[in-house]
PDB file of C-alpha atoms and ligand atoms in Angstrom:
ATOM      1  CA  MET A   1      32.488 -26.765 -29.933  1.00 83.00           C
ATOM      2  CA  LYS A   2      34.227 -23.531 -30.717  1.00 95.00           C
ATOM      3  CA  ILE A   3      32.259 -20.715 -32.375  1.00 97.00           C
ATOM      4  CA  LEU A   4      33.786 -18.071 -34.617  1.00 98.00           C
ATOM      5  CA  ILE A   5      32.119 -14.648 -34.500  1.00 98.00           C
ATOM      6  CA  LEU A   6      33.116 -12.511 -37.468  1.00 98.00           C
ATOM      7  CA  GLY A   7      32.854  -9.039 -36.020  1.00 98.00           C
ATOM      8  CA  GLY A   8      33.476  -5.347 -36.369  1.00 96.00           C
ATOM      9  CA  THR A   9      29.963  -4.356 -35.311  1.00 95.00           C
ATOM     10  CA  ARG A  10      28.030  -3.603 -32.151  1.00 95.00           C
ATOM     11  CA  GLU A  11      25.965  -6.761 -32.699  1.00 97.00           C
ATOM     12  CA  ALA A  12      29.132  -8.876 -32.750  1.00 98.00           C
ATOM     13  CA  ARG A  13      30.360  -7.290 -29.514  1.00 98.00           C
ATOM     14  CA  GLU A  14      26.982  -7.808 -27.842  1.00 97.00           C
ATOM     15  CA  LEU A  15      26.870 -11.449 -28.897  1.00 97.00           C
ATOM     16  CA  ALA A  16      30.429 -12.026 -27.659  1.00 97.00           C
ATOM     17  CA  HIS A  17      29.453 -10.394 -24.370  1.00 97.00           C
ATOM     18  CA  ILE A  18      26.434 -12.686 -23.903  1.00 96.00           C
ATOM     19  CA  ALA A  19      28.291 -15.852 -24.939  1.00 95.00           C
ATOM     20  CA  SER A  20      31.304 -15.032 -22.734  1.00 92.00           C
ATOM     21  CA  GLY A  21      29.051 -14.987 -19.699  1.00 84.00           C
ATOM     22  CA  GLU A  22      27.516 -18.408 -20.458  1.00 87.00           C
ATOM     23  CA  ARG A  23      29.045 -21.687 -19.405  1.00 84.00           C
ATOM     24  CA  GLY A  24      29.986 -24.011 -22.212  1.00 83.00           C
ATOM     25  CA  PHE A  25      30.250 -21.410 -24.958  1.00 90.00           C
ATOM     26  CA  ASP A  26      33.735 -21.307 -26.394  1.00 94.00           C
ATOM     27  CA  ILE A  27      33.921 -18.305 -28.712  1.00 96.00           C
ATOM     28  CA  VAL A  28      36.586 -16.447 -30.639  1.00 97.00           C
ATOM     29  CA  SER A  29      35.885 -13.098 -32.285  1.00 98.00           C
ATOM     30  CA  SER A  30      37.603 -11.964 -35.448  1.00 98.00           C
ATOM     31  CA  LEU A  31      38.283  -8.385 -36.560  1.00 98.00           C
ATOM     32  CA  ALA A  32      39.669  -7.278 -39.904  1.00 97.00           C
ATOM     33  CA  GLY A  33      42.129  -4.892 -38.237  1.00 94.00           C
ATOM     34  CA  ARG A  34      41.155  -1.849 -40.300  1.00 88.00           C
ATOM     35  CA  VAL A  35      40.405   0.613 -37.511  1.00 85.00           C
ATOM     36  CA  ARG A  36      43.377   2.022 -35.591  1.00 85.00           C
ATOM     37  CA  ASP A  37      41.680   1.883 -32.200  1.00 88.00           C
ATOM     38  CA  PRO A  38      38.988  -0.811 -32.460  1.00 92.00           C
ATOM     39  CA  LEU A  39      36.292  -1.405 -29.844  1.00 92.00           C
ATOM     40  CA  LEU A  40      37.287  -4.888 -28.714  1.00 96.00           C
ATOM     41  CA  PRO A  41      34.727  -7.596 -27.960  1.00 97.00           C
ATOM     42  CA  GLU A  42      34.839  -9.564 -24.721  1.00 96.00           C
ATOM     43  CA  GLY A  43      36.712 -12.863 -24.790  1.00 95.00           C
ATOM     44  CA  PRO A  44      39.406 -14.119 -27.169  1.00 96.00           C
ATOM     45  CA  VAL A  45      39.969 -11.985 -30.265  1.00 97.00           C
ATOM     46  CA  ARG A  46      42.052 -12.556 -33.388  1.00 97.00           C
ATOM     47  CA  ILE A  47      42.818  -9.661 -35.722  1.00 97.00           C
ATOM     48  CA  GLY A  48      43.597  -9.563 -39.451  1.00 97.00           C
ATOM     49  CA  GLY A  49      42.408 -11.139 -42.699  1.00 98.00           C
ATOM     50  CA  PHE A  50      42.476 -14.923 -43.140  1.00 98.00           C
ATOM     51  CA  GLY A  51      43.878 -14.842 -46.677  1.00 98.00           C
ATOM     52  CA  GLY A  52      40.746 -15.344 -48.765  1.00 98.00           C
ATOM     53  CA  VAL A  53      38.427 -18.363 -48.696  1.00 98.00           C
ATOM     54  CA  ASP A  54      41.355 -20.784 -48.720  1.00 98.00           C
ATOM     55  CA  GLY A  55      42.953 -19.132 -45.714  1.00 98.00           C
ATOM     56  CA  LEU A  56      39.638 -18.984 -43.878  1.00 98.00           C
ATOM     57  CA  ARG A  57      38.959 -22.670 -44.572  1.00 98.00           C
ATOM     58  CA  LYS A  58      42.396 -23.632 -43.241  1.00 98.00           C
ATOM     59  CA  TRP A  59      41.980 -21.415 -40.184  1.00 98.00           C
ATOM     60  CA  LEU A  60      38.560 -22.917 -39.396  1.00 98.00           C
ATOM     61  CA  VAL A  61      39.966 -26.448 -39.560  1.00 98.00           C
ATOM     62  CA  ALA A  62      43.140 -25.621 -37.589  1.00 98.00           C
ATOM     63  CA  ASN A  63      41.100 -23.949 -34.851  1.00 98.00           C
ATOM     64  CA  GLU A  64      38.420 -26.672 -34.733  1.00 97.00           C
ATOM     65  CA  ILE A  65      35.579 -24.258 -35.332  1.00 98.00           C
ATOM     66  CA  ALA A  66      32.159 -25.937 -35.179  1.00 97.00           C
ATOM     67  CA  ALA A  67      29.899 -23.015 -36.140  1.00 97.00           C
ATOM     68  CA  ILE A  68      30.242 -19.515 -37.610  1.00 98.00           C
ATOM     69  CA  VAL A  69      28.309 -16.370 -36.848  1.00 98.00           C
ATOM     70  CA  ASP A  70      28.876 -13.698 -39.475  1.00 98.00           C
ATOM     71  CA  ALA A  71      28.038 -10.548 -37.531  1.00 98.00           C
ATOM     72  CA  THR A  72      30.012  -8.250 -39.826  1.00 98.00           C
ATOM     73  CA  HIS A  73      28.711  -4.953 -41.162  1.00 95.00           C
ATOM     74  CA  PRO A  74      25.981  -5.257 -43.843  1.00 96.00           C
ATOM     75  CA  PHE A  75      28.453  -3.768 -46.359  1.00 96.00           C
ATOM     76  CA  ALA A  76      31.263  -6.225 -45.599  1.00 96.00           C
ATOM     77  CA  GLY A  77      30.222  -8.329 -48.593  1.00 95.00           C
ATOM     78  CA  THR A  78      33.505 -10.123 -49.257  1.00 96.00           C
ATOM     79  CA  ILE A  79      33.995 -11.673 -45.835  1.00 97.00           C
ATOM     80  CA  SER A  80      30.303 -12.685 -45.727  1.00 97.00           C
ATOM     81  CA  ALA A  81      30.633 -14.419 -49.092  1.00 96.00           C
ATOM     82  CA  ASN A  82      33.911 -16.051 -47.994  1.00 97.00           C
ATOM     83  CA  ALA A  83      32.259 -17.293 -44.794  1.00 98.00           C
ATOM     84  CA  ALA A  84      29.350 -18.737 -46.799  1.00 97.00           C
ATOM     85  CA  SER A  85      31.664 -20.510 -49.169  1.00 97.00           C
ATOM     86  CA  ALA A  86      33.972 -21.925 -46.450  1.00 98.00           C
ATOM     87  CA  ALA A  87      30.978 -23.037 -44.350  1.00 98.00           C
ATOM     88  CA  THR A  88      29.486 -24.885 -47.320  1.00 97.00           C
ATOM     89  CA  ASP A  89      32.810 -26.554 -48.123  1.00 98.00           C
ATOM     90  CA  LEU A  90      33.332 -27.729 -44.536  1.00 98.00           C
ATOM     91  CA  GLY A  91      29.668 -28.447 -43.749  1.00 98.00           C
ATOM     92  CA  LEU A  92      29.623 -25.919 -40.877  1.00 98.00           C
ATOM     93  CA  PRO A  93      26.454 -24.164 -39.713  1.00 97.00           C
ATOM     94  CA  LEU A  94      26.547 -20.441 -40.501  1.00 98.00           C
ATOM     95  CA  LEU A  95      24.325 -17.640 -39.267  1.00 98.00           C
ATOM     96  CA  HIS A  96      24.428 -14.123 -40.716  1.00 98.00           C
ATOM     97  CA  VAL A  97      23.411 -11.368 -38.314  1.00 98.00           C
ATOM     98  CA  ARG A  98      21.954  -8.513 -40.365  1.00 97.00           C
ATOM     99  CA  ARG A  99      20.174  -5.615 -38.760  1.00 96.00           C
ATOM    100  CA  PRO A 100      17.294  -4.452 -40.966  1.00 96.00           C
ATOM    101  CA  GLY A 101      18.015  -1.641 -43.400  1.00 97.00           C
ATOM    102  CA  TRP A 102      16.541   1.850 -42.997  1.00 98.00           C
ATOM    103  CA  SER A 103      13.216   2.736 -44.546  1.00 96.00           C
ATOM    104  CA  GLU A 104      11.994   6.018 -45.902  1.00 96.00           C
ATOM    105  CA  LYS A 105       9.722   8.127 -43.703  1.00 96.00           C
ATOM    106  CA  PRO A 106       7.270  10.885 -44.682  1.00 97.00           C
ATOM    107  CA  GLY A 107       9.237  13.978 -45.680  1.00 96.00           C
ATOM    108  CA  ASP A 108      12.307  12.004 -46.812  1.00 98.00           C
ATOM    109  CA  ARG A 109      13.742  12.595 -50.293  1.00 97.00           C
ATOM    110  CA  TRP A 110      15.765   9.430 -50.855  1.00 98.00           C
ATOM    111  CA  ILE A 111      17.376   8.226 -54.029  1.00 98.00           C
ATOM    112  CA  ARG A 112      18.352   4.565 -53.748  1.00 98.00           C
ATOM    113  CA  VAL A 113      21.350   3.404 -55.776  1.00 98.00           C
ATOM    114  CA  PRO A 114      22.963  -0.038 -56.120  1.00 97.00           C
ATOM    115  CA  ASP A 115      26.578   0.959 -55.386  1.00 97.00           C
ATOM    116  CA  LEU A 116      29.051   3.788 -54.758  1.00 97.00           C
ATOM    117  CA  ASP A 117      29.758   4.424 -58.456  1.00 97.00           C
ATOM    118  CA  ALA A 118      26.040   4.918 -59.031  1.00 98.00           C
ATOM    119  CA  ALA A 119      25.952   7.226 -55.996  1.00 98.00           C
ATOM    120  CA  ALA A 120      28.732   9.374 -57.500  1.00 97.00           C
ATOM    121  CA  HIS A 121      26.908   9.458 -60.828  1.00 97.00           C
ATOM    122  CA  THR A 122      23.611  10.399 -59.150  1.00 97.00           C
ATOM    123  CA  LEU A 123      25.163  13.309 -57.246  1.00 95.00           C
ATOM    124  CA  VAL A 124      25.679  15.380 -60.369  1.00 89.00           C
ATOM    125  CA  GLY A 125      22.910  17.975 -60.385  1.00 91.00           C
ATOM    126  CA  LEU A 126      21.727  17.280 -56.827  1.00 95.00           C
ATOM    127  CA  GLY A 127      23.812  19.954 -55.119  1.00 95.00           C
ATOM    128  CA  ASP A 128      27.258  21.484 -54.744  1.00 97.00           C
ATOM    129  CA  ARG A 129      27.968  20.689 -51.099  1.00 98.00           C
ATOM    130  CA  VAL A 130      27.917  17.007 -50.213  1.00 98.00           C
ATOM    131  CA  PHE A 131      28.033  15.279 -46.814  1.00 98.00           C
ATOM    132  CA  LEU A 132      29.699  11.922 -47.527  1.00 98.00           C
ATOM    133  CA  THR A 133      29.162   9.373 -44.732  1.00 98.00           C
ATOM    134  CA  ILE A 134      30.158   6.070 -46.291  1.00 97.00           C
ATOM    135  CA  GLY A 135      33.079   5.242 -44.002  1.00 93.00           C
ATOM    136  CA  ARG A 136      36.730   5.292 -44.956  1.00 92.00           C
ATOM    137  CA  GLN A 137      36.521   2.823 -47.836  1.00 91.00           C
ATOM    138  CA  GLY A 138      35.146   3.634 -51.260  1.00 95.00           C
ATOM    139  CA  VAL A 139      35.632   7.425 -51.147  1.00 98.00           C
ATOM    140  CA  ALA A 140      37.700   7.076 -54.337  1.00 98.00           C
ATOM    141  CA  ALA A 141      34.443   6.515 -56.241  1.00 98.00           C
ATOM    142  CA  PHE A 142      33.834  10.277 -55.761  1.00 98.00           C
ATOM    143  CA  ALA A 143      37.378  11.410 -56.663  1.00 98.00           C
ATOM    144  CA  ARG A 144      36.443  12.417 -60.206  1.00 96.00           C
ATOM    145  CA  LEU A 145      33.808  14.900 -59.014  1.00 97.00           C
ATOM    146  CA  THR A 146      35.594  18.219 -59.283  1.00 96.00           C
ATOM    147  CA  ASP A 147      32.593  20.580 -59.134  1.00 96.00           C
ATOM    148  CA  GLN A 148      31.267  19.489 -55.726  1.00 98.00           C
ATOM    149  CA  TRP A 149      32.713  20.203 -52.305  1.00 98.00           C
ATOM    150  CA  PHE A 150      32.656  17.254 -49.863  1.00 98.00           C
ATOM    151  CA  LEU A 151      32.478  17.006 -46.105  1.00 98.00           C
ATOM    152  CA  ILE A 152      33.859  13.477 -45.622  1.00 98.00           C
ATOM    153  CA  ARG A 153      33.196  11.885 -42.247  1.00 98.00           C
ATOM    154  CA  ALA A 154      34.877   8.639 -41.175  1.00 96.00           C
ATOM    155  CA  ILE A 155      36.379   7.081 -38.045  1.00 92.00           C
ATOM    156  CA  ASP A 156      39.854   6.815 -39.582  1.00 93.00           C
ATOM    157  CA  PRO A 157      41.272   8.696 -42.598  1.00 95.00           C
ATOM    158  CA  PRO A 158      39.949   7.341 -45.917  1.00 95.00           C
ATOM    159  CA  THR A 159      42.197   5.314 -48.173  1.00 89.00           C
ATOM    160  CA  GLY A 160      42.727   5.950 -51.883  1.00 93.00           C
ATOM    161  CA  GLU A 161      42.132   9.026 -53.967  1.00 97.00           C
ATOM    162  CA  LEU A 162      39.863  11.731 -52.545  1.00 97.00           C
ATOM    163  CA  PRO A 163      37.753  14.342 -54.347  1.00 98.00           C
ATOM    164  CA  PRO A 164      39.885  17.472 -54.875  1.00 97.00           C
ATOM    165  CA  ARG A 165      37.599  19.806 -52.891  1.00 98.00           C
ATOM    166  CA  HIS A 166      36.912  18.341 -49.459  1.00 98.00           C
ATOM    167  CA  GLU A 167      37.171  18.667 -45.706  1.00 98.00           C
ATOM    168  CA  LEU A 168      37.829  15.603 -43.563  1.00 98.00           C
ATOM    169  CA  LEU A 169      35.951  15.095 -40.316  1.00 98.00           C
ATOM    170  CA  LEU A 170      37.236  12.192 -38.200  1.00 96.00           C
ATOM    171  CA  ALA A 171      34.562  11.114 -35.737  1.00 95.00           C
ATOM    172  CA  ARG A 172      32.911   7.987 -34.366  1.00 91.00           C
ATOM    173  CA  GLY A 173      29.133   7.826 -33.771  1.00 89.00           C
ATOM    174  CA  PRO A 174      26.602   7.719 -32.329  1.00 91.00           C
ATOM    175  CA  PHE A 175      25.635  11.285 -33.233  1.00 94.00           C
ATOM    176  CA  SER A 176      22.529  13.146 -32.052  1.00 95.00           C
ATOM    177  CA  PRO A 177      19.967  14.601 -34.486  1.00 95.00           C
ATOM    178  CA  ALA A 178      20.694  18.083 -33.060  1.00 97.00           C
ATOM    179  CA  ASP A 179      24.441  17.694 -33.725  1.00 96.00           C
ATOM    180  CA  GLU A 180      23.767  16.391 -37.240  1.00 98.00           C
ATOM    181  CA  SER A 181      21.415  19.310 -37.981  1.00 98.00           C
ATOM    182  CA  ARG A 182      24.053  21.741 -36.759  1.00 98.00           C
ATOM    183  CA  LEU A 183      26.650  20.106 -38.988  1.00 98.00           C
ATOM    184  CA  LEU A 184      24.400  20.308 -42.058  1.00 98.00           C
ATOM    185  CA  ALA A 185      23.692  23.982 -41.391  1.00 98.00           C
ATOM    186  CA  GLN A 186      27.294  24.879 -40.532  1.00 98.00           C
ATOM    187  CA  HIS A 187      28.590  23.407 -43.797  1.00 98.00           C
ATOM    188  CA  ARG A 188      25.565  24.462 -45.892  1.00 98.00           C
ATOM    189  CA  ILE A 189      25.096  20.867 -47.034  1.00 98.00           C
ATOM    190  CA  ASP A 190      22.874  20.325 -50.116  1.00 98.00           C
ATOM    191  CA  VAL A 191      22.878  16.523 -50.235  1.00 98.00           C
ATOM    192  CA  LEU A 192      23.776  13.580 -48.002  1.00 98.00           C
ATOM    193  CA  VAL A 193      25.293  10.292 -49.180  1.00 98.00           C
ATOM    194  CA  THR A 194      25.024   7.227 -46.952  1.00 98.00           C
ATOM    195  CA  LYS A 195      25.145   3.461 -47.096  1.00 98.00           C
ATOM    196  CA  ASP A 196      21.967   1.703 -45.920  1.00 98.00           C
ATOM    197  CA  SER A 197      23.745   0.525 -42.776  1.00 95.00           C
ATOM    198  CA  GLY A 198      20.575   0.295 -40.671  1.00 96.00           C
ATOM    199  CA  GLY A 199      20.499   0.483 -36.864  1.00 92.00           C
ATOM    200  CA  ASP A 200      20.286   3.456 -34.556  1.00 90.00           C
ATOM    201  CA  GLN A 201      23.979   4.348 -34.205  1.00 88.00           C
ATOM    202  CA  THR A 202      24.214   6.487 -37.336  1.00 90.00           C
ATOM    203  CA  ASP A 203      20.613   7.221 -38.310  1.00 95.00           C
ATOM    204  CA  ALA A 204      20.435  10.720 -36.788  1.00 97.00           C
ATOM    205  CA  LYS A 205      21.770  12.169 -40.054  1.00 98.00           C
ATOM    206  CA  LEU A 206      18.629  10.892 -41.805  1.00 98.00           C
ATOM    207  CA  ALA A 207      16.383  12.808 -39.404  1.00 97.00           C
ATOM    208  CA  ALA A 208      18.560  15.893 -39.866  1.00 98.00           C
ATOM    209  CA  ALA A 209      18.350  15.588 -43.670  1.00 98.00           C
ATOM    210  CA  ARG A 210      14.554  15.219 -43.401  1.00 98.00           C
ATOM    211  CA  ALA A 211      14.326  18.315 -41.215  1.00 97.00           C
ATOM    212  CA  ALA A 212      16.517  20.276 -43.639  1.00 98.00           C
ATOM    213  CA  ALA A 213      14.535  18.908 -46.642  1.00 97.00           C
ATOM    214  CA  ILE A 214      17.714  17.879 -48.458  1.00 98.00           C
ATOM    215  CA  PRO A 215      17.973  14.774 -50.681  1.00 98.00           C
ATOM    216  CA  VAL A 216      19.731  11.624 -49.465  1.00 98.00           C
ATOM    217  CA  VAL A 217      21.521   9.225 -51.792  1.00 98.00           C
ATOM    218  CA  VAL A 218      21.173   5.802 -50.137  1.00 98.00           C
ATOM    219  CA  VAL A 219      23.486   2.998 -51.295  1.00 98.00           C
ATOM    220  CA  ASP A 220      21.844  -0.444 -51.162  1.00 98.00           C
ATOM    221  CA  ARG A 221      23.525  -3.367 -49.381  1.00 96.00           C
ATOM    222  CA  PRO A 222      25.316  -6.176 -51.165  1.00 94.00           C
ATOM    223  CA  ALA A 223      23.085  -9.271 -51.282  1.00 93.00           C
ATOM    224  CA  LEU A 224      23.629 -12.313 -49.074  1.00 93.00           C
ATOM    225  CA  PRO A 225      23.525 -15.795 -50.645  1.00 89.00           C
ATOM    226  CA  VAL A 226      19.899 -16.773 -51.422  1.00 88.00           C
ATOM    227  CA  ASP A 227      19.906 -19.680 -48.973  1.00 91.00           C
ATOM    228  CA  ALA A 228      21.488 -17.645 -46.131  1.00 96.00           C
ATOM    229  CA  VAL A 229      20.179 -18.142 -42.596  1.00 97.00           C
ATOM    230  CA  VAL A 230      19.725 -14.652 -41.175  1.00 98.00           C
ATOM    231  CA  ALA A 231      18.982 -13.216 -37.726  1.00 98.00           C
ATOM    232  CA  ALA A 232      17.916  -9.579 -37.555  1.00 97.00           C
ATOM    233  CA  THR A 233      18.766  -9.022 -33.899  1.00 97.00           C
ATOM    234  CA  VAL A 234      21.254 -10.160 -31.259  1.00 97.00           C
ATOM    235  CA  PRO A 235      18.554 -11.992 -29.213  1.00 98.00           C
ATOM    236  CA  ASP A 236      17.562 -13.907 -32.378  1.00 98.00           C
ATOM    237  CA  ALA A 237      21.212 -14.788 -33.012  1.00 98.00           C
ATOM    238  CA  TRP A 238      21.645 -15.926 -29.413  1.00 97.00           C
ATOM    239  CA  GLU A 239      18.538 -18.120 -29.721  1.00 97.00           C
ATOM    240  CA  TRP A 240      19.999 -19.680 -32.877  1.00 97.00           C
ATOM    241  CA  LEU A 241      23.298 -20.392 -31.052  1.00 96.00           C
ATOM    242  CA  CYS A 242      21.528 -21.936 -28.052  1.00 95.00           C
ATOM    243  CA  LYS A 243      19.394 -24.148 -30.300  1.00 95.00           C
ATOM    244  CA  TRP A 244      22.457 -25.218 -32.271  1.00 94.00           C
ATOM    245  CA  LYS A 245      24.323 -26.083 -29.078  1.00 90.00           C
ATOM    246  CA  SER A 246      21.487 -28.145 -27.596  1.00 90.00           C
ATOM    247  CA  ARG A 247      20.623 -29.948 -30.855  1.00 85.00           C
TER     248      ARG A 247
HETATM  249  P1  NAP B   1      35.010  -6.932 -46.701  1.00 74.39           P
HETATM  250  O1  NAP B   1      35.186  -6.026 -47.878  1.00 74.39           O
HETATM  251  O2  NAP B   1      33.876  -7.855 -46.690  1.00 74.39           O
HETATM  252  O3  NAP B   1      36.317  -7.791 -46.462  1.00 74.39           O
HETATM  253  C1  NAP B   1      37.565  -7.552 -47.095  1.00 74.39           C
HETATM  254  C2  NAP B   1      38.578  -8.458 -46.458  1.00 74.39           C
HETATM  255  O4  NAP B   1      38.853  -8.035 -45.116  1.00 74.39           O
HETATM  256  C3  NAP B   1      38.114  -9.889 -46.318  1.00 74.39           C
HETATM  257  O5  NAP B   1      38.276 -10.600 -47.524  1.00 74.39           O
HETATM  258  C4  NAP B   1      38.969 -10.377 -45.167  1.00 74.39           C
HETATM  259  O6  NAP B   1      40.300 -10.589 -45.599  1.00 74.39           O
HETATM  260  C5  NAP B   1      39.041  -9.173 -44.271  1.00 74.39           C
HETATM  261  N1  NAP B   1      37.989  -9.173 -43.251  1.00 74.39           N
HETATM  262  C6  NAP B   1      36.813  -8.506 -43.263  1.00 74.39           C
HETATM  263  N2  NAP B   1      36.152  -8.675 -42.112  1.00 74.39           N
HETATM  264  C7  NAP B   1      36.917  -9.495 -41.355  1.00 74.39           C
HETATM  265  C8  NAP B   1      36.792 -10.017 -40.047  1.00 74.39           C
HETATM  266  N3  NAP B   1      35.723  -9.732 -39.281  1.00 74.39           N
HETATM  267  N4  NAP B   1      37.777 -10.807 -39.595  1.00 74.39           N
HETATM  268  C9  NAP B   1      38.885 -11.085 -40.348  1.00 74.39           C
HETATM  269  N5  NAP B   1      39.061 -10.604 -41.585  1.00 74.39           N
HETATM  270  C10 NAP B   1      38.100  -9.813 -42.081  1.00 74.39           C
HETATM  271  O7  NAP B   1      34.962  -6.076 -45.356  1.00 74.39           O
HETATM  272  P2  NAP B   1      35.119  -4.507 -45.136  1.00 74.39           P
HETATM  273  O8  NAP B   1      33.933  -3.830 -45.731  1.00 74.39           O
HETATM  274  O9  NAP B   1      36.503  -4.130 -45.542  1.00 74.39           O
HETATM  275  O10 NAP B   1      34.975  -4.428 -43.559  1.00 74.39           O
HETATM  276  C11 NAP B   1      36.041  -4.834 -42.724  1.00 74.39           C
HETATM  277  C12 NAP B   1      35.526  -4.959 -41.317  1.00 74.39           C
HETATM  278  O11 NAP B   1      35.024  -3.702 -40.865  1.00 74.39           O
HETATM  279  C13 NAP B   1      34.411  -5.971 -41.170  1.00 74.39           C
HETATM  280  O12 NAP B   1      34.757  -6.835 -40.110  1.00 74.39           O
HETATM  281  C14 NAP B   1      33.174  -5.161 -40.875  1.00 74.39           C
HETATM  282  O13 NAP B   1      32.325  -5.783 -39.935  1.00 74.39           O
HETATM  283  C15 NAP B   1      33.728  -3.858 -40.342  1.00 74.39           C
HETATM  284  N6  NAP B   1      32.929  -2.691 -40.759  1.00 74.39           N
HETATM  285  C16 NAP B   1      32.724  -2.463 -42.089  1.00 74.39           C
HETATM  286  C17 NAP B   1      31.965  -1.381 -42.480  1.00 74.39           C
HETATM  287  C18 NAP B   1      31.674  -1.111 -43.947  1.00 74.39           C
HETATM  288  O14 NAP B   1      30.974  -0.116 -44.241  1.00 74.39           O
HETATM  289  N7  NAP B   1      32.150  -1.928 -44.869  1.00 74.39           N
HETATM  290  C19 NAP B   1      31.420  -0.526 -41.511  1.00 74.39           C
HETATM  291  C20 NAP B   1      31.655  -0.792 -40.147  1.00 74.39           C
HETATM  292  C21 NAP B   1      32.430  -1.878 -39.788  1.00 74.39           C
HETATM  293  P3  NAP B   1      40.816 -12.034 -46.052  1.00 74.39           P
HETATM  294  O15 NAP B   1      40.223 -12.271 -47.410  1.00 74.39           O
HETATM  295  O16 NAP B   1      42.291 -11.902 -46.035  1.00 74.39           O
HETATM  296  O17 NAP B   1      40.292 -13.013 -45.046  1.00 74.39           O
END
């Protein structure tokens, strides 16, 4: 009754921690292997892509996986879709763990966009100095913007083409609202760009943007399959796993 936890998030590590301490739960966590120095979950871990849906399907069969928990980041749309497709093909139960997205508060000036290209398009006219906090992937969508200056923050250096005028800040959250406010002031930031990651690890920048009255371009999440079973929190995911095990 082995369970695969697709990870790379705090929720995945918390779930692995809980399951590792329980008798009878045989789990294996999977990481994509993108970050140089990943925070490892408790228990067995495998690292690296599976090789698309086909590779994932084969891996699930070879490793006798009985259930899948997709606790990947809300923006890891490909692996979530691959998990959904492989689970359907093999008739495996699948739970997606998705923390709720952020919502606008009084004083916020958010502009919601469907993807990174739309975010780049929207930036024109919003300000000259941009704080780009979308992680290391997808920065290339902003590479054509030659008029703006970018402060690009990511855990590891971004891949692909970068905007010509930028400074790179390598850092891993959580960050405090005071630190974020200082950063905005220090770099005279006019506009913030973020993915709607949700959670409290990286939301301090939103409070700082509110306090500084600067606009925030918020990129919406990729959609999950319509029939997806979703848990918003780790306790909900754990309850789902316990119910599945005792069915
Ligand atoms: P993605 O676009 O959905 O996935 C791209 C490919 O990476 C997948 O097709 C798969 O390769 C491999 N992959 C992704 N997650 C994997 C996992 N947990 N285990 C094994 N292979 C995995 O994902 P992404 O946006 O590149 O994110 C990669 C990882 O970083 C995810 O695990 C995610 O939880 C974490 N993360 C992502 C973000 C973000 O903003 N996207 C932020 C924080 C953490 P194959 O097709 O070869 O199987």
